[in-house]
Each structure stands twice: as C-alpha cells, then as structure tokens.
Amino acid sequence: MVAQEIAENLADMLFGDRRIVAQRYNKQFGEATFDEDWWTVTQNPGKRAYERYLGLLQHLSVTETVSDLRDLVTLHEQATVVDPHLGALLTVQINLVLGTLLEQPSLTVEAAEALTELLAGRAVGAYVLTEVGHGSDLNNLETTAVYDPADGGGYILNTPTKTAIKRMPTTAPPPLEGVARFGIVFARLIVDGADRGTYPFLVWMADADGQMRPGITVRLLPEKPDLGMDNALTSFHDVRLSLGSLVSHTGTRIDDGQLISPIPADNQVWRAISRVRVGRLCISAMAAAVSRASLSIAVNHATQRDIASMAGGRIPLSQVPSHYGPLLDAVADTYVATTAVEVAVDAFVDATDNRADEQEQQLTDLVALTKYFATTTALRVCNEVRDRLGAEGMFAHNKIPVYHGLRNAAATAEGDSDVIAFLAAYRRLPLPDEWTPGCWDNPEPCDIDTPGNWVDWLGARTNYLRHLTREAYANATGDRQTRWDSVYDLALAEAEAHIVHQAAETMAERAGQLPAGPRKVAENLLTLFAIRQCKEHGADMAPDGPSPKLRGSLRDMRRQLHDLLAPHLTELVAAFELNSGSLRTAFDSDNFVEQSADALSAVAQ
C-alpha cells in the first residue's frame, strides 16, 4: 500500500490535472482494438496506423480535442506509447490539418467540404510545407500561388524551381482503399506581380480511387527504418485553385483583386503556420512519453530477468547496481524532462486563456527549447534502455527500436530541434546579465539531502553561462554571423541550462507539496539529476564560475542516492501509469520465459 501511495503521489506531481485525461486515453488505448500479435507487429505498420486513426475518429470528439491543449497533448502522448506510428500520424491529421481548418473565422465552401470528409474518415490530410532546397528556412519558400482574375478569380499553384519541390509531407494516396487525400499547401501569394507573403491553400491531391489530381506529381521517399510514415516528394504544375482555397486563420481573401484581412506582416510566415507551435509542444510531450514508456519496459524486464551472482545463486537484474544505477539516472532525466513539458503546456494554456499573442517570442522560444530538451533526453534514455534490454531491445515488438525511430522523427518534425534551439539561444543574447562577481562566494553546502541548494546551483550556473555568452559576444568581431559562430556553443549551453533550472525548480516546488514519504523520493531523484548535471557540466564553470560546495565526491553521492532510490524504482516508473497493458511488450505479464515457451508450443501444435 505504501508503494502504491508513493506512485500515486508522484503521478500527481508529474501530470497534475492532465492525469485524469491520460487515464481516460489509457483506458481507450487498452481496448482489444489495439492488441497486436508479436509475430506480425512489423508488417506494414504505416497502414495499420491509418486504420487505427480512422477507428479512433469514431470514438473521439476531435473538434473539441483540438481546442483543448491539455487534451490534445495527452492524446498524442498516449497514442505514441501504444503505437508510435499512430502518434506521428496524429500530429499531422489532428493538430496540423484539422487544427488549421478549425482556425478559420468562417469556413469557405472548400474548407467545409474538406472538414466534412476528414471527420467522416473519407479523406485524410497533409501539411505541405517544407521544400527540398530550404527545409525549415520558411522565409525563403518558393512555391507560388498566383492570383488569376479569370473565370471569377482563383490561383495558379506552381513549383517554379527544383529547390521548391516539397519534401517530406505525406502527399501520396493513403494506403487505404476508398480514402482521398487533400493538402494544406503553403505557397507565396502573388497578386498583380507583388509577393504578399506565405499563405496556406487547400489542395485536393488524390481521389478516393488512388488517382492523383492533374498537375500534381508525387513520389514516395525511400523507407525510414523503424517508423512507417509515407513521406514523399511533391511538385505542382499549373494547378488551378478556387478563391475559397485560401484558408488563412485571419480570414484572408481577395475581393475585386484586393487582399482583405491579410496575415499581419510582423512574423508573417510563423503566423501563417500557427499550428506548428502547438505541434512542437505535442512532439515534446511525445518525446517525454517515449522516455517514460522505454523505462517502464526496462524496469519490467529487470524484474523478470536474473543473472548468476558472484556469491552463488541467482539475483534479479533489478538488484544489480550496474543495471539499476543507469536506469535510475535515466528516470531522473525523464522526470525533469516531463516537468519541462508541463511548464511549457501551462505557459501556453495561460497565454491562450489570457488572449495573449501565441506567437510572442518568449513563448515561442520556451516551446522550442522544451522540444530540444525533451528530444535530447529521449535519445539518451532510448539508448540506455536498449543496452539494458540486451538482445530484447532490438526487436520491434518490444517497442524500443520504434520508440527510437519516433524520437528521431520528433527531433526533426516541426523544425529541427537543434536549429530551433539555436535560434532561441540567439534571441536570449539581449537578456540582462544577472551574474555579479562574488555572488557565489559563500554557497550553502550541497549534499544528498539538500535538493534546494542544488536547485540554487542550477540557477547560478544559468546566470554565469549567460554572463559568459554576453561577454564573449560583445568582444567578438566581424559580421553578425561571424560573431554568432564564435559563441553558439555557449549560447546553447545557457539556453539549455535555463530550461533545466526552470524544470528543476518547478519539480522541487511540486515535490514540496507531497506527503513526507513521496516527497523524499522525489527530492532524492531531483538531487540525483543535479549531481549528474554537475558531473557532466561542472567543468564549464572553470575557472571563476559557481561550483557547488560539496560535502563528498560526486561519485559517492551518486552511489548513495542510487542505494536510496533502488527500492523505489518500480514506484518511480509506476507513476508513469503505463503498466495497464498499454505497452503490450513481452514483459507486460509476470513471466517472459513462459510467454516464449508458449509461442514455440503454438508452432508444435
């Protein structure tokens, strides 16, 4: 009972109000519809994802989900745990495509038709943005939609250069019979020869019989191992669109040749792709969910496998320090990354509730840095778990390779994590320098029982790195690019330290509200995280930056915390609430060996 109470309290700390929503989706994804046979799990997972998506449409109030950020984020998380291919598909169909259509102040006839077909499952969408020559450099997209006043007015969509070929969007006919495809295509709107900026246009790509529409050429890209997404190359040649095909969230239209209600010129491109910011938040949550699910599988595995003890007999892997130690390190990283996602979700919801500008720089950069932190954490966790599982970590039915593939896709989708983190780090350069010499001369001692002092050190580290970055940038010479190139590593370190400190501070505050037992477990985990941050990044503080005043070696403190946390390893992952069958791996039951024997017996019979 004590263990269950610890897990319950830790779950409340991690997810807050979203916990109830997660439990609802867990129940839905735990239904037999999502069961799978180990031996067929890798066969055409992309098609299976489409089938599952269309099945979900019948049971979800998707229009309400899109308007509720916490619900939307939780849907993406839980779907990803069950089926990463499905999670990836939802980011496009629910957030990007459906979200864009529902943002219209009033639906055009064309948008209303597409929405009806999408919700009925008779069509799927695509978000047709990135180009082969530009990637995420959205200000330089080349695809054009030229206003043509003939026949009542419309637009002519073209791919004017090789570099304008759309790359990655899922524009091919879907792998299901009787389902059509349309795209939200981003192109430069040209009116009377003048470039009026990038706008989204609704374009029907393929009919329900699988035939592409005239003027549209699509070729599927080569297979991506571990994640079945039907990415493609796409070009347009003189594709005529009706006036109502322009689907701007500001209600932009052309009336008698005049552009009405254009998207505001400030940050125009990013305002045009407003759903991408929400998508980044969903993807951040998906990356954190992948970390949690991977660790749940690894701990289940560790409790079922045993090894020969040097002292004789056999011992479970879960009792071997060299095995549970790295897992606890990964759990600590995952708790902080999960908290970082919660901080970003709360900030986004607050901005929406207060009718603030969702495109505001501070919020944009918070989401970007959260995505960077969540995806880099997921990479470390997936790699660690794969090694902890040994041979079992290589098989798709145990999810780790697919989770790794989802993590790789998450790092790339909605803006490459590195690229958007560098941009956010660059925009932090003007922030005030809050470091003063001597401010860390008499720090409080840091030990395994002083989580608050460790959080203070994480904050001091952030301030010092900002000081170093500003100083180095001020002293750099050359043009702006050259100056940035001289400090990009420092700037990114400061930006990541900021996100880490913000998440650690929030986790400490939430842990402080728990009963004594769970609070101590959470604070030990947070201290373990901070000690590892010091071990990995402490040298960056030399020669005159803040160093924690240690009562012992970092190695000894880490080992002590491992010993304290090891008895709570199962509770720490039970707080992820993924042990109800949603993982569906070889380790969901109590006896992996028996499952393997039964599988072989089935062949003999």
Coordinates of C-alpha atoms in Angstrom, one line a residue:
M1 CA 0.0 0.0 0.0
V2 CA 2.9 2.4 0.8
A3 CA 4.4 1.7 -2.6
Q4 CA 1.1 2.4 -4.3
E5 CA 0.7 5.7 -2.4
I6 CA 4.2 6.8 -3.4
A7 CA 3.4 6.1 -7.1
E8 CA 0.0 7.9 -6.9
N9 CA 1.6 11.0 -5.4
L10 CA 4.5 11.0 -7.9
A11 CA 1.9 10.7 -10.7
D12 CA 0.1 13.7 -9.3
M13 CA 3.3 15.7 -9.1
L14 CA 4.2 14.8 -12.7
F15 CA 0.9 15.3 -14.5
G16 CA -1.4 17.4 -12.3
D17 CA -4.8 17.9 -13.9
R18 CA -3.7 16.1 -17.0
R19 CA -3.5 12.8 -15.1
I20 CA -7.3 12.2 -15.4
V21 CA -7.2 12.8 -19.1
A22 CA -4.3 10.4 -19.5
Q23 CA -6.1 7.7 -17.6
R24 CA -9.1 8.2 -19.9
Y25 CA -6.9 7.7 -23.0
N26 CA -5.1 4.8 -21.4
K27 CA -8.4 3.0 -21.0
Q28 CA -9.3 3.7 -24.6
F29 CA -6.0 2.5 -26.0
G30 CA -6.1 -0.5 -23.7
E31 CA -9.1 -1.9 -25.6
A32 CA -8.7 -5.0 -27.8
T33 CA -8.7 -2.9 -30.9
F34 CA -5.1 -2.1 -30.2
D35 CA -3.9 -5.6 -29.4
E36 CA -1.3 -7.0 -31.6
D37 CA 0.4 -10.2 -32.5
W38 CA 4.1 -10.2 -31.8
W39 CA 4.8 -12.1 -35.0
T40 CA 3.0 -9.6 -37.3
V41 CA 3.8 -6.4 -35.5
T42 CA 6.4 -5.2 -38.0
Q43 CA 4.3 -5.9 -41.1
N44 CA 3.2 -2.6 -42.7
P45 CA 2.9 -0.5 -39.5
G46 CA 2.1 2.6 -41.6
K47 CA -1.1 1.1 -43.0
R48 CA -2.1 -0.1 -39.6
A49 CA -1.6 3.4 -38.2
Y50 CA -4.0 4.8 -40.8
E51 CA -6.5 2.0 -39.9
R52 CA -6.3 2.8 -36.2
Y53 CA -6.6 6.5 -36.8
L54 CA -9.8 6.1 -38.8
G55 CA -11.1 3.8 -36.0
L56 CA -10.3 6.5 -33.4
L57 CA -12.2 9.1 -35.3
Q58 CA -15.4 7.2 -34.5
H59 CA -14.7 7.5 -30.7
L60 CA -13.1 10.9 -30.3
S61 CA -14.6 14.4 -30.2
V62 CA -11.7 15.6 -32.2
T63 CA -13.0 19.1 -32.8
E64 CA -13.2 19.6 -29.0
T65 CA -9.8 17.9 -28.5
V66 CA -8.1 20.4 -30.9
S67 CA -9.4 23.3 -28.9
D68 CA -8.2 21.9 -25.6
L69 CA -4.4 22.0 -25.5
R70 CA -4.0 19.7 -22.5
D71 CA -6.4 17.1 -24.0
L72 CA -4.6 17.4 -27.4
V73 CA -1.1 16.9 -25.9
T74 CA -2.3 14.0 -23.8
L75 CA -3.9 12.3 -26.8
H76 CA -0.5 12.5 -28.7
E77 CA 1.4 11.1 -25.7
Q78 CA -0.8 8.1 -25.0
A79 CA -1.2 7.2 -28.7
T80 CA 2.6 7.3 -29.1
V81 CA 3.1 4.9 -26.2
V82 CA 0.7 2.4 -27.8
D83 CA 1.8 2.9 -31.4
P84 CA 4.5 5.5 -32.3
H85 CA 3.4 5.3 -36.0
L86 CA -0.1 6.3 -34.9
G87 CA 1.3 9.1 -32.7
A88 CA 3.2 10.5 -35.6
L89 CA 0.1 10.3 -37.9
L90 CA -2.0 12.2 -35.3
T91 CA 0.4 15.2 -35.3
V92 CA -0.5 15.7 -38.9
Q93 CA -4.1 14.7 -39.1
I94 CA -5.4 16.2 -35.8
N95 CA -3.1 19.1 -34.9
L96 CA -1.9 20.4 -38.2
V97 CA -4.6 19.6 -40.7
L98 CA -7.8 19.6 -38.6
G99 CA -6.4 22.4 -36.4
T100 CA -5.7 24.6 -39.5
L101 CA -9.2 24.1 -40.8
L102 CA -10.9 24.9 -37.5
E103 CA -8.9 28.1 -37.1
Q104 CA -10.8 29.7 -39.9
P105 CA -13.0 32.5 -38.6
S106 CA -15.7 31.3 -41.1
L107 CA -15.3 28.2 -43.3
T108 CA -15.2 28.6 -47.1
V109 CA -17.2 26.1 -49.1
E110 CA -13.9 24.4 -49.9
A111 CA -12.8 24.2 -46.3
A112 CA -16.2 23.0 -45.1
E113 CA -16.1 20.1 -47.7
A114 CA -12.6 19.1 -46.6
L115 CA -13.6 19.2 -42.9
T116 CA -16.7 17.1 -43.5
E117 CA -14.7 14.5 -45.5
L118 CA -11.9 14.4 -42.9
L119 CA -14.2 13.9 -39.9
A120 CA -16.1 11.2 -41.8
G121 CA -12.9 9.3 -42.5
R122 CA -13.4 9.6 -46.2
A123 CA -10.3 11.7 -46.6
V124 CA -7.0 12.3 -44.8
G125 CA -4.8 15.5 -45.0
A126 CA -1.3 16.5 -45.4
Y127 CA 0.6 19.6 -44.2
V128 CA 2.6 20.6 -47.2
L129 CA 5.3 23.0 -46.0
T130 CA 9.0 22.1 -46.3
E131 CA 10.9 22.3 -49.6
V132 CA 13.9 20.4 -50.7
G133 CA 16.0 23.5 -51.1
H134 CA 15.0 25.2 -47.9
G135 CA 13.9 22.7 -45.2
S136 CA 12.9 24.8 -42.2
D137 CA 14.0 28.1 -43.8
L138 CA 10.4 29.1 -44.1
N139 CA 11.1 32.7 -45.1
N140 CA 12.5 31.5 -48.4
L141 CA 9.8 29.1 -49.6
E142 CA 9.5 29.3 -53.4
T143 CA 6.2 27.5 -54.2
T144 CA 3.9 30.1 -55.7
A145 CA 0.1 30.7 -55.9
V146 CA -0.5 33.4 -58.4
Y147 CA -3.9 35.2 -58.3
D148 CA -5.7 34.8 -61.6
P149 CA -8.9 37.0 -62.0
A150 CA -10.2 34.9 -64.9
D151 CA -13.4 32.9 -64.5
G152 CA -14.4 34.6 -61.3
G153 CA -10.9 34.5 -59.8
G154 CA -8.6 31.8 -58.4
Y155 CA -5.0 30.9 -58.0
I156 CA -2.5 29.0 -60.1
L157 CA -0.2 26.8 -58.0
N158 CA 3.3 26.1 -59.3
T159 CA 6.6 24.6 -58.3
P160 CA 8.8 27.2 -60.1
T161 CA 12.3 25.7 -59.3
K162 CA 13.9 22.4 -58.4
T163 CA 14.6 23.8 -54.9
A164 CA 10.8 24.5 -54.5
I165 CA 9.9 20.7 -54.6
K166 CA 8.0 19.9 -51.5
R167 CA 9.9 17.2 -49.5
M168 CA 8.6 15.1 -46.6
P169 CA 4.9 15.9 -46.5
T170 CA 2.6 12.9 -46.8
T171 CA 1.0 13.8 -50.1
A172 CA 0.7 10.3 -51.7
P173 CA -2.6 8.4 -51.9
P174 CA -3.2 6.9 -48.5
P175 CA -2.6 3.2 -48.1
L176 CA -6.4 2.5 -47.7
E177 CA -9.0 1.9 -50.3
G178 CA -11.7 4.5 -50.7
V179 CA -9.9 7.3 -48.9
A180 CA -8.9 10.5 -50.6
R181 CA -6.1 13.0 -49.8
F182 CA -6.0 16.7 -49.6
G183 CA -3.2 19.0 -48.5
I184 CA -2.7 22.3 -46.8
V185 CA -0.1 23.7 -49.2
F186 CA 2.0 26.7 -48.2
A187 CA 2.9 29.0 -51.1
R188 CA 3.8 32.6 -51.8
L189 CA 0.7 34.5 -52.7
I190 CA 1.4 36.7 -55.7
V191 CA -1.1 39.4 -56.5
D192 CA -0.5 41.7 -59.5
G193 CA 3.1 40.6 -59.5
A194 CA 3.6 41.5 -55.9
D195 CA 4.7 38.9 -53.3
R196 CA 2.2 39.2 -50.4
G197 CA 3.8 36.5 -48.2
T198 CA 3.3 32.8 -47.5
Y199 CA -0.3 31.5 -47.1
P200 CA -1.9 28.1 -46.8
F201 CA -4.1 26.8 -49.6
L202 CA -6.4 23.8 -49.6
V203 CA -5.5 21.5 -52.5
W204 CA -7.1 18.1 -53.3
M205 CA -4.2 15.8 -54.1
A206 CA -5.6 12.3 -54.7
D207 CA -9.1 10.9 -55.2
A208 CA -10.5 8.0 -53.3
D209 CA -9.6 5.6 -56.1
G210 CA -5.9 6.5 -55.6
Q211 CA -5.5 8.7 -58.7
M212 CA -3.5 11.9 -58.3
R213 CA -5.2 15.1 -59.4
P214 CA -3.9 16.7 -62.7
G215 CA -0.8 18.8 -62.4
I216 CA 0.4 17.1 -59.2
T217 CA 3.4 14.8 -59.2
V218 CA 4.2 12.7 -56.1
R219 CA 6.8 10.1 -55.4
L220 CA 7.2 8.3 -52.1
L221 CA 10.6 8.7 -50.4
P222 CA 12.7 5.6 -49.5
E223 CA 11.7 3.7 -46.4
K224 CA 12.6 5.1 -43.0
P225 CA 13.7 2.3 -40.7
D226 CA 11.6 2.0 -37.5
L227 CA 8.9 4.5 -38.3
G228 CA 6.3 3.9 -41.1
M229 CA 5.4 7.3 -42.5
D230 CA 4.5 7.8 -46.1
N231 CA 6.7 10.8 -46.7
A232 CA 7.0 12.0 -50.3
L233 CA 8.4 14.4 -52.9
T234 CA 5.7 16.7 -54.5
S235 CA 5.6 19.2 -57.3
F236 CA 2.8 21.3 -58.8
H237 CA 2.3 22.4 -62.4
D238 CA -0.4 24.9 -63.2
V239 CA -2.8 23.6 -60.7
R240 CA -5.8 25.9 -60.6
L241 CA -7.4 26.6 -57.3
S242 CA -10.7 28.3 -56.5
L243 CA -10.8 31.6 -54.5
G244 CA -12.1 29.7 -51.4
S245 CA -9.0 27.5 -51.3
L246 CA -7.1 30.2 -49.3
V247 CA -7.5 29.1 -45.7
S248 CA -5.8 31.8 -43.6
H249 CA -6.7 31.9 -39.9
T250 CA -7.2 35.7 -40.2
G251 CA -9.9 35.2 -42.9
T252 CA -7.7 36.5 -45.7
R253 CA -9.5 36.7 -49.1
I254 CA -9.2 38.5 -52.4
D255 CA -12.1 40.7 -53.3
D256 CA -12.1 42.5 -56.7
G257 CA -8.3 42.0 -56.8
Q258 CA -7.7 43.4 -53.4
L259 CA -6.2 41.5 -50.5
I260 CA -8.6 41.6 -47.5
S261 CA -7.6 40.8 -43.9
P262 CA -4.0 39.8 -44.6
I263 CA -1.9 37.9 -42.0
P264 CA -0.1 40.6 -40.0
A265 CA 3.3 41.5 -41.6
D266 CA 5.2 41.0 -38.3
N267 CA 6.5 37.5 -38.2
Q268 CA 4.2 36.7 -41.1
V269 CA 5.4 33.3 -42.0
W270 CA 5.2 31.9 -38.5
R271 CA 1.7 33.4 -38.1
A272 CA 0.7 31.6 -41.3
I273 CA 1.8 28.2 -39.8
S274 CA 0.4 28.9 -36.3
R275 CA -0.3 25.2 -35.7
V276 CA 3.4 24.4 -35.8
R277 CA 4.0 25.8 -32.3
V278 CA 1.2 23.6 -30.9
G279 CA 2.8 20.7 -32.9
R280 CA 6.1 21.3 -31.3
L281 CA 4.5 21.1 -27.9
C282 CA 2.8 17.9 -28.8
I283 CA 6.0 16.5 -30.1
S284 CA 7.9 17.5 -26.9
A285 CA 5.3 15.6 -24.9
M286 CA 5.6 12.6 -27.3
A287 CA 9.4 12.5 -26.8
A288 CA 8.9 12.6 -23.0
A289 CA 6.3 9.8 -23.3
V290 CA 8.8 7.7 -25.2
S291 CA 11.3 8.1 -22.4
R292 CA 8.7 7.1 -19.8
A293 CA 7.5 4.1 -21.8
S294 CA 11.0 2.9 -22.5
L295 CA 11.9 3.0 -18.8
S296 CA 8.6 1.2 -17.9
I297 CA 9.6 -1.6 -20.3
A298 CA 13.2 -1.7 -19.0
V299 CA 12.1 -2.0 -15.3
N300 CA 9.6 -4.7 -16.2
H301 CA 12.4 -6.5 -17.9
A302 CA 14.8 -6.1 -15.0
T303 CA 12.3 -7.6 -12.5
Q304 CA 11.8 -10.7 -14.7
R305 CA 15.4 -11.5 -15.7
D306 CA 18.1 -12.8 -13.4
I307 CA 21.8 -13.5 -13.6
A308 CA 24.4 -15.7 -11.8
S309 CA 25.7 -14.0 -8.7
M310 CA 29.4 -14.0 -7.9
A311 CA 28.4 -15.1 -4.4
G312 CA 26.5 -18.1 -5.8
G313 CA 22.9 -18.5 -6.8
R314 CA 21.0 -16.1 -9.0
I315 CA 19.8 -12.5 -8.5
P316 CA 17.3 -10.3 -10.4
L317 CA 18.7 -7.7 -12.6
S318 CA 16.7 -5.1 -10.7
Q319 CA 19.0 -5.8 -7.7
V320 CA 22.3 -5.3 -9.6
P321 CA 23.7 -1.7 -9.1
S322 CA 25.4 -1.7 -12.5
H323 CA 22.0 -2.3 -14.0
Y324 CA 19.6 -0.3 -11.9
G325 CA 22.1 2.6 -11.5
P326 CA 21.9 3.8 -15.1
L327 CA 18.2 3.2 -15.1
L328 CA 17.7 5.5 -12.1
D329 CA 19.9 8.1 -13.9
A330 CA 17.5 7.9 -16.9
V331 CA 14.5 8.0 -14.6
A332 CA 15.8 11.3 -13.1
D333 CA 16.4 12.8 -16.5
T334 CA 12.9 11.7 -17.6
Y335 CA 11.2 13.2 -14.5
V336 CA 12.8 16.6 -15.2
A337 CA 12.1 16.4 -19.0
T338 CA 8.4 15.6 -18.2
T339 CA 8.2 18.5 -15.8
A340 CA 9.7 20.8 -18.5
V341 CA 6.9 19.8 -20.8
E342 CA 4.3 20.5 -18.1
V343 CA 5.9 24.0 -17.6
A344 CA 5.5 24.7 -21.4
V345 CA 2.0 23.4 -21.5
D346 CA 1.0 25.6 -18.6
A347 CA 2.6 28.6 -20.1
F348 CA 0.8 28.0 -23.5
V349 CA -2.6 27.5 -21.8
D350 CA -2.1 30.7 -19.7
A351 CA -1.3 32.7 -22.9
T352 CA -4.4 31.3 -24.6
D353 CA -6.7 31.9 -21.6
N354 CA -5.4 35.5 -21.3
R355 CA -5.7 36.1 -25.0
A356 CA -2.0 36.8 -25.3
D357 CA -0.1 36.6 -28.6
E358 CA 0.7 32.9 -29.0
Q359 CA 3.4 33.9 -31.5
E360 CA 5.1 36.0 -28.8
Q361 CA 8.9 35.4 -28.8
Q362 CA 9.3 34.3 -25.2
L363 CA 6.6 31.6 -25.5
T364 CA 7.9 30.5 -28.9
D365 CA 11.4 30.1 -27.5
L366 CA 10.1 28.3 -24.4
V367 CA 8.4 25.7 -26.6
A368 CA 11.5 25.4 -28.9
L369 CA 13.9 24.8 -26.0
T370 CA 11.5 22.4 -24.4
K371 CA 11.4 20.3 -27.6
Y372 CA 15.2 20.4 -27.7
F373 CA 15.5 19.2 -24.1
A374 CA 12.8 16.5 -24.4
T375 CA 14.1 15.0 -27.6
T376 CA 17.8 15.0 -26.5
T377 CA 16.7 13.4 -23.2
A378 CA 14.7 10.8 -25.1
L379 CA 17.8 10.0 -27.2
R380 CA 19.9 9.3 -24.1
V381 CA 17.1 7.3 -22.4
C382 CA 16.3 5.1 -25.5
N383 CA 20.0 4.4 -26.0
E384 CA 20.4 3.4 -22.3
V385 CA 17.3 1.3 -22.3
R386 CA 18.3 -0.5 -25.5
D387 CA 21.5 -1.5 -23.8
R388 CA 19.8 -2.5 -20.6
L389 CA 17.5 -4.9 -22.5
G390 CA 20.3 -6.6 -24.4
A391 CA 19.0 -8.7 -27.3
E392 CA 15.4 -7.9 -26.4
G393 CA 16.0 -4.2 -27.1
M394 CA 16.5 -5.0 -30.8
F395 CA 13.0 -6.4 -31.5
A396 CA 10.2 -4.2 -32.7
H397 CA 7.6 -6.0 -30.6
N398 CA 9.4 -4.7 -27.5
K399 CA 8.9 -1.2 -28.8
I400 CA 12.4 0.3 -28.2
P401 CA 13.5 0.5 -31.8
V402 CA 10.2 2.1 -32.8
Y403 CA 10.4 4.5 -29.9
H404 CA 13.9 5.4 -31.0
G405 CA 12.5 6.0 -34.5
L406 CA 9.8 8.2 -33.1
R407 CA 12.3 10.1 -31.1
N408 CA 14.4 10.7 -34.3
A409 CA 11.3 11.9 -36.1
A410 CA 10.3 14.1 -33.2
A411 CA 13.8 15.8 -33.3
T412 CA 13.2 16.6 -37.0
A413 CA 9.5 17.4 -37.3
E414 CA 8.0 20.9 -36.8
G415 CA 11.5 22.4 -37.0
D416 CA 14.8 20.5 -36.3
S417 CA 15.4 20.5 -32.6
D418 CA 18.9 21.8 -32.9
V419 CA 18.1 24.6 -35.3
I420 CA 15.1 26.0 -33.4
A421 CA 17.1 25.7 -30.1
F422 CA 20.0 27.7 -31.7
L423 CA 17.5 30.4 -32.8
A424 CA 16.0 30.5 -29.3
A425 CA 19.5 30.7 -27.8
Y426 CA 20.5 33.5 -30.1
R427 CA 17.4 35.5 -29.1
R428 CA 18.4 35.2 -25.5
L429 CA 21.5 37.2 -26.1
P430 CA 19.9 40.6 -25.2
L431 CA 18.6 39.3 -21.8
P432 CA 20.1 41.1 -18.8
D433 CA 23.3 39.9 -17.2
E434 CA 22.3 38.8 -13.7
W435 CA 25.7 37.5 -12.7
T436 CA 27.8 39.6 -10.3
P437 CA 31.3 38.8 -9.1
G438 CA 31.2 37.4 -5.6
C439 CA 27.6 36.3 -5.6
W440 CA 28.6 32.7 -5.2
D441 CA 31.5 33.2 -2.7
N442 CA 29.6 31.6 0.2
P443 CA 27.2 29.0 -1.1
E444 CA 25.3 26.6 1.1
P445 CA 26.7 23.1 1.2
C446 CA 25.4 20.6 -1.4
D447 CA 24.8 17.0 -0.3
I448 CA 22.4 14.2 -0.9
D449 CA 19.9 15.8 1.5
T450 CA 20.0 19.4 0.2
P451 CA 17.8 19.5 -3.0
G452 CA 17.1 23.2 -2.6
N453 CA 20.8 24.0 -2.6
W454 CA 21.3 22.0 -5.8
V455 CA 18.5 23.9 -7.5
D456 CA 20.1 27.1 -6.5
W457 CA 23.4 26.0 -8.1
L458 CA 21.5 25.1 -11.3
G459 CA 20.2 28.7 -11.3
A460 CA 23.6 30.2 -10.6
R461 CA 25.0 28.1 -13.5
T462 CA 22.4 29.6 -15.9
N463 CA 23.3 33.1 -14.8
Y464 CA 27.0 32.5 -15.2
L465 CA 26.7 31.0 -18.6
R466 CA 24.6 33.9 -19.7
H467 CA 27.3 36.3 -18.4
L468 CA 30.0 34.4 -20.3
T469 CA 27.9 34.3 -23.5
R470 CA 27.1 38.0 -23.4
E471 CA 30.7 38.9 -22.7
A472 CA 32.1 36.7 -25.5
Y473 CA 29.5 38.1 -28.0
A474 CA 30.3 41.7 -27.0
N475 CA 34.0 41.0 -27.5
A476 CA 33.6 39.2 -30.8
T477 CA 34.5 40.9 -34.1
G478 CA 33.2 40.6 -37.6
D479 CA 29.7 40.5 -39.1
R480 CA 26.7 39.2 -37.1
Q481 CA 27.1 35.6 -38.5
T482 CA 30.8 35.5 -37.5
R483 CA 30.1 36.8 -34.0
W484 CA 27.3 34.3 -33.5
D485 CA 29.5 31.4 -34.8
S486 CA 32.0 32.4 -32.1
V487 CA 29.5 31.9 -29.2
Y488 CA 26.9 29.4 -30.5
D489 CA 28.1 26.7 -28.1
L490 CA 28.0 28.9 -25.1
A491 CA 24.6 30.3 -26.0
L492 CA 23.1 26.9 -26.4
A493 CA 24.6 25.7 -23.1
E494 CA 23.0 28.7 -21.4
A495 CA 19.6 28.2 -23.0
E496 CA 19.6 24.5 -22.1
A497 CA 20.7 25.3 -18.5
H498 CA 17.8 27.8 -18.3
I499 CA 15.2 25.1 -19.3
V500 CA 16.8 22.6 -16.9
H501 CA 16.8 25.1 -14.0
Q502 CA 13.2 26.1 -14.7
A503 CA 12.0 22.5 -14.8
A504 CA 14.1 21.5 -11.7
E505 CA 12.7 24.5 -9.8
T506 CA 9.1 23.5 -10.7
M507 CA 9.7 19.9 -9.7
A508 CA 11.1 21.0 -6.4
E509 CA 8.0 23.2 -5.7
R510 CA 5.7 20.3 -6.6
A511 CA 7.6 17.8 -4.6
G512 CA 7.4 20.1 -1.6
Q513 CA 3.6 19.7 -1.7
L514 CA 3.7 15.9 -1.3
P515 CA 3.5 13.9 1.9
A516 CA 6.8 13.1 3.6
G517 CA 7.5 9.7 2.0
P518 CA 6.8 10.5 -1.6
R519 CA 8.4 14.0 -1.1
K520 CA 11.7 12.4 0.0
V521 CA 11.7 10.1 -3.0
A522 CA 11.1 12.9 -5.4
E523 CA 13.7 15.1 -3.8
N524 CA 16.3 12.4 -3.9
L525 CA 15.6 11.9 -7.6
L526 CA 15.9 15.6 -8.2
T527 CA 19.2 15.7 -6.3
L528 CA 20.5 12.8 -8.4
F529 CA 19.7 14.7 -11.5
A530 CA 21.5 17.8 -10.3
I531 CA 24.6 15.8 -9.2
R532 CA 24.8 14.3 -12.7
Q533 CA 24.4 17.8 -14.2
C534 CA 27.3 18.9 -12.1
K535 CA 29.4 15.9 -13.1
E536 CA 28.7 16.4 -16.8
H537 CA 28.9 20.2 -17.0
G538 CA 30.7 21.3 -13.9
A539 CA 33.9 21.9 -15.8
D540 CA 32.1 24.6 -17.8
M541 CA 32.2 26.7 -14.6
A542 CA 36.0 26.9 -14.5
P543 CA 37.9 29.0 -13.6
D544 CA 35.8 31.5 -11.8
G545 CA 32.2 30.3 -12.1
P546 CA 29.9 28.9 -9.5
S547 CA 30.9 25.4 -8.2
P548 CA 28.8 23.7 -5.5
K549 CA 30.3 23.4 -2.1
L550 CA 30.4 19.6 -1.8
R551 CA 30.5 17.5 1.3
G552 CA 31.6 14.5 -0.6
S553 CA 32.6 13.3 -4.0
L554 CA 30.1 13.4 -6.8
R555 CA 30.6 9.7 -7.4
D556 CA 29.9 8.8 -3.8
M557 CA 26.8 11.0 -3.6
R558 CA 25.5 9.4 -6.8
R559 CA 26.0 5.9 -5.5
Q560 CA 24.3 6.8 -2.2
L561 CA 21.3 8.1 -4.0
H562 CA 21.2 5.0 -6.2
D563 CA 21.1 2.9 -3.0
L564 CA 18.3 5.1 -1.5
L565 CA 16.2 5.1 -4.7
A566 CA 16.7 1.5 -5.8
P567 CA 13.9 0.2 -3.5
H568 CA 11.6 2.7 -5.1
L569 CA 12.5 2.0 -8.8
T570 CA 9.2 0.2 -9.5
E571 CA 7.2 3.0 -7.9
L572 CA 9.1 5.7 -9.8
V573 CA 8.1 4.1 -13.1
A574 CA 4.6 3.0 -11.9
A575 CA 3.9 6.8 -11.6
F576 CA 4.1 6.9 -15.4
E577 CA 0.9 4.8 -15.2
L578 CA 1.8 2.6 -18.2
N579 CA 1.5 -0.8 -16.6
S580 CA -2.1 -1.5 -17.5
G581 CA -1.3 -3.3 -20.7
S582 CA -0.9 -0.3 -22.9
L583 CA 2.7 -1.2 -23.7
R584 CA 2.0 -4.7 -25.0
T585 CA 5.5 -6.0 -24.9
A586 CA 7.0 -9.3 -23.9
F587 CA 7.4 -8.0 -20.4
D588 CA 3.8 -6.9 -19.7
S589 CA 3.0 -10.2 -18.0
D590 CA 4.8 -11.7 -15.0
N591 CA 6.7 -14.3 -16.9
F592 CA 8.6 -13.6 -20.0
V593 CA 10.1 -17.1 -20.2
E594 CA 6.7 -18.7 -20.1
Q595 CA 5.5 -16.5 -23.0
S596 CA 8.4 -17.5 -25.1
A597 CA 7.8 -21.2 -24.4
D598 CA 4.1 -20.8 -25.2
A599 CA 4.9 -19.2 -28.5
L600 CA 7.1 -22.1 -29.5
S601 CA 4.5 -24.6 -28.3
A602 CA 1.9 -23.0 -30.6
V603 CA 4.1 -23.9 -33.6
A604 CA 4.5 -27.5 -32.5
Q605 CA 0.7 -27.9 -32.1

